[in-house]
Amino acid sequence: MDNLEIYNYPLSTFHYPFFLTLRETFLLRMKTILTTSSAEAAVLIRRGGIVAFPTETVYGLGANVFDERAIAKVFTAKQRPNDNPLIAHVGNLEQIKLLVSEITPNAQRFIEAFFPAPLTLILPKAEEVPLVATANLQTIGVRMPKNDLALDFLRACETPIVAPSANLSGKPSPTIWQAVYEDLNGRIDCILQGATTEIGLESTVVDCTSIVPLVLRAGAITLEQLQTIEPKTRIYKVPKSEHPKSPGLRHRHYSPKAEVMLINPKSKIQNPKSKAFIGLNKPNEKFESVKICASVEEYAHELFNFFRECDRKNIKTIFCETVEETGIGLALMDRLKRASDD
Ligand code: TXA
Ligand code: MG
């Protein structure tokens, strides 16, 4: 068991119980335990703690879905706007019934075809699910991750776990535990250390509350795959006038500190000093930092980590090559457009 004590805030036993609420409000630095043991991480969840854990998409920051205080800590630690709902993660299909009041027919078909998968289904929530988890919505996102360590951890928790991506709000989602550490050390109870996440972009989010399933966020389960199960499935287009269906669409996302510019493979870049490039084709110019990816999947896998690396090197502009918007290319272009949007 790798149980390093990274930061020890000197709270005396006298002060600790009296200042617990204060500590939560101002987030005085707390000890963040690093561990590879899902059992140890699950104990902290059962004690009301918040724990970052790997999934196949990105690392999540978990809390017991029925523990309102723990959920509040997730919002505080991430500095997440409280109008942005959380996704609930399950370790087995049975647990879905604890979260929703109804599994609609198209959701049932998606569950049978894909779960466990990088796919989140929006369904009417069960009464028992606290409104803090869903940002006052009467619906909840449910997903079963396809990652052995995540499933071990979720099963050891013996309760569904709400988890947004384990980054500070607005920053790129973490694909390695070190990125979680960079953003949240001293703000959360524990990081369950796993490998680099397999996919690197967040799950596909599909609203299954009506007859036509709507893709609210593109991800590794593609529109084409969903349409083989339910041909009516459509991409949700954010209306200019109304509130978007997915509150997360209102918030700035996935952005490095550097400016992100989208370019096509033939673009010429002036003066590439203190600039970086990521894409599929080798550029002619000499950039300070370059990542050439062999496939769109690898590009998706590398993107967020590359953004973080560039920020560490103080790169001012990151040029990202555009890709075709099919398959996972749709999800990749969605994240690139959002990162480049001011
Ligand atoms: O891959 C993932 O989905 C990762 C891992 C940790 O599972 N989680 C993740 O969570 O990306 P988060 O909170 O960063 O993004 C969840 C997105 C947000 O845009 C949120 O607004 C949307 O899903 N969402 C959650 N619940 C919703 C609901 N009831 N209705 C509509 N949108 C919802
Ligand atoms: Mg997120």
Coordinates of C-alpha atoms and ligand atoms in Angstrom, one line a residue:
M1 CA 0.0 0.0 0.0
D2 CA 1.4 3.3 -1.1
N3 CA 0.2 5.7 1.6
L4 CA 2.2 8.9 1.5
E5 CA 1.2 11.7 3.7
I6 CA 1.7 14.7 1.3
Y7 CA 0.6 17.6 3.4
N8 CA -0.1 17.7 7.1
Y9 CA -2.1 20.7 8.3
P10 CA -1.3 21.2 11.9
L11 CA -4.8 20.9 13.5
S12 CA -4.6 20.2 17.2
T13 CA -7.1 17.6 18.5
F14 CA -8.7 20.5 20.4
H15 CA -9.4 22.6 17.4
Y16 CA -10.3 19.9 15.0
P17 CA -14.0 19.1 15.9
F18 CA -14.9 22.7 16.5
F19 CA -13.5 24.0 13.2
L20 CA -14.7 21.2 11.0
T21 CA -17.3 23.4 9.3
L22 CA -14.9 26.3 9.0
R23 CA -12.4 24.0 7.5
E24 CA -14.8 22.9 4.9
T25 CA -15.9 26.5 4.1
F26 CA -12.4 27.9 3.7
L27 CA -10.7 24.6 2.7
L28 CA -7.7 24.9 4.9
R29 CA -5.2 22.5 3.5
M30 CA -6.0 18.9 4.4
K31 CA -4.0 15.8 4.1
T32 CA -4.5 14.1 0.8
I33 CA -3.7 10.4 1.0
L34 CA -2.2 8.7 -2.1
T35 CA -3.0 5.0 -2.4
T36 CA -3.3 2.2 -4.8
S37 CA -5.8 0.3 -2.6
S38 CA -9.4 0.6 -3.6
A39 CA -10.4 -0.8 -0.2
E40 CA -8.6 1.9 1.6
A41 CA -10.1 4.6 -0.7
A42 CA -13.6 3.1 -0.1
V43 CA -13.2 3.4 3.7
L44 CA -12.7 7.1 3.3
I45 CA -15.9 7.4 1.2
R46 CA -17.8 5.6 3.9
R47 CA -16.5 8.1 6.4
G48 CA -17.9 11.0 4.4
G49 CA -14.7 11.8 2.5
I50 CA -14.1 12.7 -1.1
V51 CA -11.8 10.5 -3.2
A52 CA -10.4 10.9 -6.8
F53 CA -10.3 7.7 -8.7
P54 CA -9.5 6.6 -12.3
T55 CA -12.0 5.6 -14.9
E56 CA -11.6 4.7 -18.6
T57 CA -12.4 8.3 -19.6
V58 CA -10.8 10.7 -17.1
Y59 CA -10.2 10.7 -13.3
G60 CA -13.3 11.5 -11.3
L61 CA -13.8 13.1 -7.8
G62 CA -16.1 10.8 -5.9
A63 CA -18.5 11.2 -3.0
N64 CA -21.4 9.0 -1.7
V65 CA -24.5 10.0 -3.7
F66 CA -26.6 9.9 -0.5
D67 CA -24.2 12.0 1.6
E68 CA -25.1 15.7 1.1
R69 CA -22.1 17.0 3.1
A70 CA -19.7 15.0 1.1
I71 CA -21.2 16.2 -2.2
A72 CA -20.9 19.8 -1.0
K73 CA -17.2 19.2 -0.4
V74 CA -16.9 18.0 -4.0
F75 CA -18.3 21.3 -5.3
T76 CA -16.0 23.3 -2.9
A77 CA -12.9 21.4 -3.7
K78 CA -13.3 21.8 -7.4
Q79 CA -14.7 25.4 -7.2
R80 CA -17.5 24.1 -9.3
P81 CA -20.6 26.3 -9.9
N82 CA -23.4 24.7 -7.9
D83 CA -25.8 24.8 -10.9
N84 CA -23.8 22.1 -12.7
P85 CA -25.1 18.6 -11.9
L86 CA -23.0 15.5 -11.1
I87 CA -22.9 12.1 -12.8
A88 CA -23.6 9.0 -10.6
H89 CA -21.3 6.0 -11.1
V90 CA -22.3 2.4 -10.3
G91 CA -20.3 -0.8 -9.7
N92 CA -23.1 -3.1 -10.9
L93 CA -26.4 -2.7 -12.9
E94 CA -28.5 -3.4 -9.8
Q95 CA -27.4 0.0 -8.2
I96 CA -29.0 1.9 -11.1
K97 CA -32.4 1.3 -9.5
L98 CA -31.3 3.2 -6.4
L99 CA -30.7 6.3 -8.5
V100 CA -33.6 6.5 -11.0
S101 CA -37.4 6.4 -10.8
E102 CA -37.7 4.9 -14.2
I103 CA -35.4 3.2 -16.8
T104 CA -36.9 4.3 -20.1
P105 CA -37.0 1.8 -23.0
N106 CA -34.2 3.4 -25.0
A107 CA -32.0 3.6 -21.8
Q108 CA -32.6 -0.1 -21.2
R109 CA -31.4 -0.9 -24.7
F110 CA -28.3 1.3 -24.3
I111 CA -27.5 -0.3 -21.0
E112 CA -27.8 -3.8 -22.5
A113 CA -25.8 -2.9 -25.5
F114 CA -23.0 -0.9 -23.9
F115 CA -22.6 -0.9 -20.1
P116 CA -20.0 -0.8 -18.6
A117 CA -18.9 2.0 -21.0
P118 CA -17.9 5.6 -21.4
L119 CA -21.6 6.5 -21.6
T120 CA -23.8 8.5 -19.3
L121 CA -27.5 8.1 -19.5
I122 CA -29.8 10.9 -18.2
L123 CA -32.9 9.5 -16.5
P124 CA -35.6 10.7 -14.1
K125 CA -34.1 10.7 -10.6
A126 CA -35.2 8.7 -7.6
E127 CA -36.7 10.7 -4.8
E128 CA -33.9 9.6 -2.4
V129 CA -31.2 11.2 -4.5
P130 CA -30.5 14.6 -2.9
L131 CA -31.0 17.7 -5.1
V132 CA -27.5 18.9 -4.3
A133 CA -26.2 16.1 -6.5
T134 CA -28.3 17.0 -9.5
A135 CA -28.2 20.8 -9.1
N136 CA -31.9 20.9 -8.4
L137 CA -32.8 18.9 -11.6
Q138 CA -35.3 16.1 -11.4
T139 CA -33.0 14.0 -13.6
I140 CA -29.7 12.2 -13.0
G141 CA -26.8 11.1 -15.1
V142 CA -25.9 7.4 -14.6
R143 CA -22.9 5.5 -15.8
M144 CA -20.9 2.3 -15.2
P145 CA -17.3 2.9 -16.0
K146 CA -15.3 0.3 -18.0
N147 CA -12.2 0.2 -15.8
D148 CA -11.2 -2.6 -13.4
L149 CA -9.9 -0.3 -10.6
A150 CA -12.9 2.0 -10.9
L151 CA -15.2 -1.0 -10.6
D152 CA -13.3 -2.5 -7.6
F153 CA -13.5 0.9 -5.9
L154 CA -17.2 1.4 -6.6
R155 CA -18.1 -2.1 -5.4
A156 CA -16.0 -1.6 -2.3
C157 CA -18.0 1.6 -1.6
E158 CA -21.2 -0.4 -1.6
T159 CA -23.1 2.8 -2.8
P160 CA -23.3 4.7 -6.0
I161 CA -20.7 7.5 -6.2
V162 CA -21.3 10.9 -7.8
A163 CA -18.2 12.1 -9.5
P164 CA -17.4 15.1 -11.7
S165 CA -14.0 15.1 -13.4
A166 CA -11.3 15.5 -10.8
N167 CA -9.9 18.9 -12.0
L168 CA -10.4 22.5 -10.7
S169 CA -13.4 23.8 -12.6
G170 CA -12.6 25.1 -16.0
K171 CA -9.2 23.3 -16.3
P172 CA -8.6 20.3 -18.6
S173 CA -9.9 17.0 -17.1
P174 CA -7.1 14.8 -15.6
T175 CA -6.0 11.8 -17.4
I176 CA -3.2 10.9 -15.0
W177 CA -3.3 10.9 -11.2
Q178 CA -0.5 13.5 -11.1
A179 CA -2.8 16.0 -12.8
V180 CA -5.4 15.4 -10.0
Y181 CA -2.6 16.0 -7.5
E182 CA -1.6 19.2 -9.3
D183 CA -5.1 20.7 -9.0
L184 CA -6.5 19.1 -5.8
N185 CA -3.7 18.2 -3.4
G186 CA -4.7 19.5 0.0
R187 CA -8.3 19.9 -1.0
I188 CA -9.5 16.3 -1.1
D189 CA -9.1 13.2 1.2
C190 CA -7.5 10.8 -1.2
I191 CA -6.3 10.0 -4.7
L192 CA -6.7 6.3 -5.8
Q193 CA -3.7 6.0 -8.1
G194 CA -4.3 4.1 -11.3
A195 CA -2.8 4.1 -14.8
T196 CA -3.2 6.8 -17.5
T197 CA -6.9 6.7 -18.5
E198 CA -7.5 4.8 -21.6
I199 CA -9.7 7.2 -23.6
G200 CA -8.7 10.7 -22.3
L201 CA -12.0 12.5 -23.1
E202 CA -15.1 12.5 -20.9
S203 CA -18.1 10.1 -21.4
T204 CA -20.8 10.5 -24.0
V205 CA -23.9 12.0 -22.3
V206 CA -27.3 11.0 -23.7
D207 CA -30.6 12.3 -22.5
C208 CA -32.9 9.3 -22.4
T209 CA -35.9 11.0 -20.8
S210 CA -37.8 11.3 -24.1
I211 CA -38.5 9.1 -27.1
V212 CA -35.7 10.7 -29.2
P213 CA -32.4 10.2 -27.3
L214 CA -30.3 13.3 -27.4
V215 CA -26.5 13.4 -27.3
L216 CA -25.7 16.3 -24.9
R217 CA -22.0 15.7 -24.9
A218 CA -20.0 13.7 -27.5
G219 CA -17.6 11.0 -26.3
A220 CA -16.0 7.7 -27.1
I221 CA -19.4 6.0 -27.6
T222 CA -20.2 7.6 -30.9
L223 CA -23.4 8.8 -32.4
E224 CA -23.0 6.1 -35.1
Q225 CA -22.8 3.4 -32.4
L226 CA -25.9 4.8 -30.5
Q227 CA -27.9 4.9 -33.8
T228 CA -27.2 1.2 -34.4
I229 CA -29.2 0.6 -31.2
E230 CA -31.7 3.5 -31.4
P231 CA -31.8 5.0 -34.9
K232 CA -33.7 8.1 -33.7
T233 CA -30.7 9.3 -31.6
R234 CA -29.7 12.9 -32.5
I235 CA -27.1 15.4 -31.4
Y236 CA -28.6 18.1 -29.2
K237 CA -28.0 21.6 -30.7
V238 CA -27.7 24.2 -28.0
P239 CA -30.5 26.8 -28.7
K240 CA -29.3 30.4 -28.6
S241 CA -32.3 31.7 -26.8
E242 CA -33.0 29.1 -24.1
H243 CA -31.1 27.5 -21.3
P244 CA -29.2 24.5 -22.6
K245 CA -30.4 21.1 -21.5
S246 CA -27.0 20.2 -20.0
P247 CA -26.0 22.9 -17.5
G248 CA -22.3 22.0 -18.1
L249 CA -22.7 23.5 -21.6
R250 CA -23.0 27.0 -20.1
H251 CA -19.6 26.9 -18.4
R252 CA -16.2 27.4 -19.8
H253 CA -14.4 24.0 -20.1
Y254 CA -11.3 22.1 -20.9
S255 CA -9.1 25.2 -21.2
P256 CA -5.4 25.5 -20.7
K257 CA -4.0 28.9 -19.7
A258 CA -2.5 29.2 -23.2
E259 CA -4.6 30.5 -26.0
V260 CA -5.9 27.6 -28.2
M261 CA -6.0 28.1 -32.0
L262 CA -7.6 25.6 -34.4
I263 CA -5.8 25.2 -37.7
N264 CA -6.2 22.9 -40.7
P265 CA -3.3 20.7 -41.9
K266 CA -2.2 23.3 -44.6
S267 CA -2.1 26.4 -42.3
K268 CA 1.2 28.3 -42.1
I269 CA 2.2 29.6 -38.7
Q270 CA 4.2 32.8 -38.3
N271 CA 6.9 32.9 -35.7
P272 CA 6.3 29.6 -33.8
K273 CA 8.5 30.6 -30.8
S274 CA 6.8 29.9 -27.4
K275 CA 4.1 28.1 -29.4
A276 CA 3.0 24.5 -29.4
F277 CA 1.4 22.2 -31.9
I278 CA -0.7 19.0 -31.6
G279 CA -2.2 17.1 -34.5
L280 CA -2.0 14.2 -36.9
N281 CA 0.4 15.7 -39.5
K282 CA 4.0 17.0 -38.9
P283 CA 4.0 20.8 -39.3
N284 CA 6.7 22.5 -41.4
E285 CA 7.5 25.1 -38.7
K286 CA 9.7 24.4 -35.6
F287 CA 7.5 24.7 -32.5
E288 CA 8.8 24.8 -29.0
S289 CA 6.6 21.8 -28.2
V290 CA 5.1 19.3 -30.7
K291 CA 2.9 16.2 -30.4
I292 CA 2.2 14.2 -33.5
C293 CA -0.4 11.6 -33.0
A294 CA -0.8 8.4 -35.1
S295 CA -4.6 8.3 -35.0
V296 CA -7.6 10.4 -33.9
E297 CA -7.9 8.1 -30.8
E298 CA -4.3 8.9 -29.8
Y299 CA -5.0 12.6 -30.3
A300 CA -8.0 12.4 -28.0
H301 CA -6.0 10.4 -25.5
E302 CA -3.1 12.9 -25.5
L303 CA -5.0 16.3 -25.7
F304 CA -5.7 17.2 -22.1
N305 CA -2.3 16.1 -20.9
F306 CA -0.6 18.1 -23.6
F307 CA -2.6 21.2 -22.6
R308 CA -1.3 20.8 -19.0
E309 CA 2.3 20.2 -20.2
C310 CA 2.1 23.4 -22.3
D311 CA 0.9 25.4 -19.3
R312 CA 3.8 24.1 -17.2
K313 CA 6.2 25.3 -19.9
N314 CA 4.5 28.7 -20.1
I315 CA 3.6 28.2 -23.7
K316 CA 1.5 31.2 -24.9
T317 CA -0.4 29.6 -27.9
I318 CA -1.3 26.0 -28.7
F319 CA -2.1 25.3 -32.3
C320 CA -4.4 22.3 -32.7
E321 CA -5.1 20.6 -36.0
T322 CA -8.7 20.1 -36.8
V323 CA -10.0 16.5 -37.6
E324 CA -13.1 15.2 -39.3
E325 CA -16.2 15.2 -37.1
T326 CA -17.1 11.6 -37.2
G327 CA -16.6 8.8 -34.7
I328 CA -14.5 10.0 -31.7
G329 CA -13.5 13.0 -34.0
L330 CA -16.8 14.6 -33.1
A331 CA -15.9 14.5 -29.3
L332 CA -12.4 15.7 -30.0
M333 CA -13.6 18.6 -32.1
D334 CA -16.1 19.5 -29.4
R335 CA -13.4 19.8 -26.8
L336 CA -11.1 21.7 -29.2
K337 CA -13.8 24.2 -30.1
R338 CA -14.7 24.8 -26.4
A339 CA -11.0 25.2 -25.5
S340 CA -10.5 27.7 -28.3
D341 CA -13.7 29.6 -27.5
D342 CA -13.3 32.8 -25.3
Ligands
TXA1 O1 -16.3 10.6 -18.2 C1 -17.0 11.3 -17.5 O2 -18.2 11.5 -17.6 C2 -16.3 11.8 -16.2 C3 -15.9 10.6 -15.4 C4 -15.3 11.0 -14.0 O3 -17.0 9.7 -15.2 N1 -17.1 12.7 -15.5 C5 -17.4 13.9 -15.9 O4 -18.2 14.7 -15.1 O5 -17.0 14.4 -17.0 P1 -18.4 16.2 -15.2 O6 -19.2 16.6 -14.1 O7 -17.1 16.9 -15.4 O8 -19.3 16.4 -16.5 C6 -20.7 15.9 -16.5 C7 -21.5 16.6 -17.5 C8 -21.6 18.1 -17.2 O9 -21.5 18.8 -18.5 C9 -23.0 18.2 -16.7 O10 -23.7 19.4 -16.9 C10 -23.8 17.1 -17.4 O11 -22.8 16.0 -17.6 N2 -24.9 16.5 -16.6 C11 -24.8 15.9 -15.4 N3 -26.0 15.6 -15.0 C12 -26.9 16.0 -15.9 C13 -28.3 16.0 -16.0 N4 -29.1 15.5 -15.0 N5 -28.9 16.6 -17.1 C14 -28.1 17.2 -18.0 N6 -26.8 17.2 -18.0 C15 -26.2 16.6 -17.0
MG2 MG -15.7 18.2 -15.9

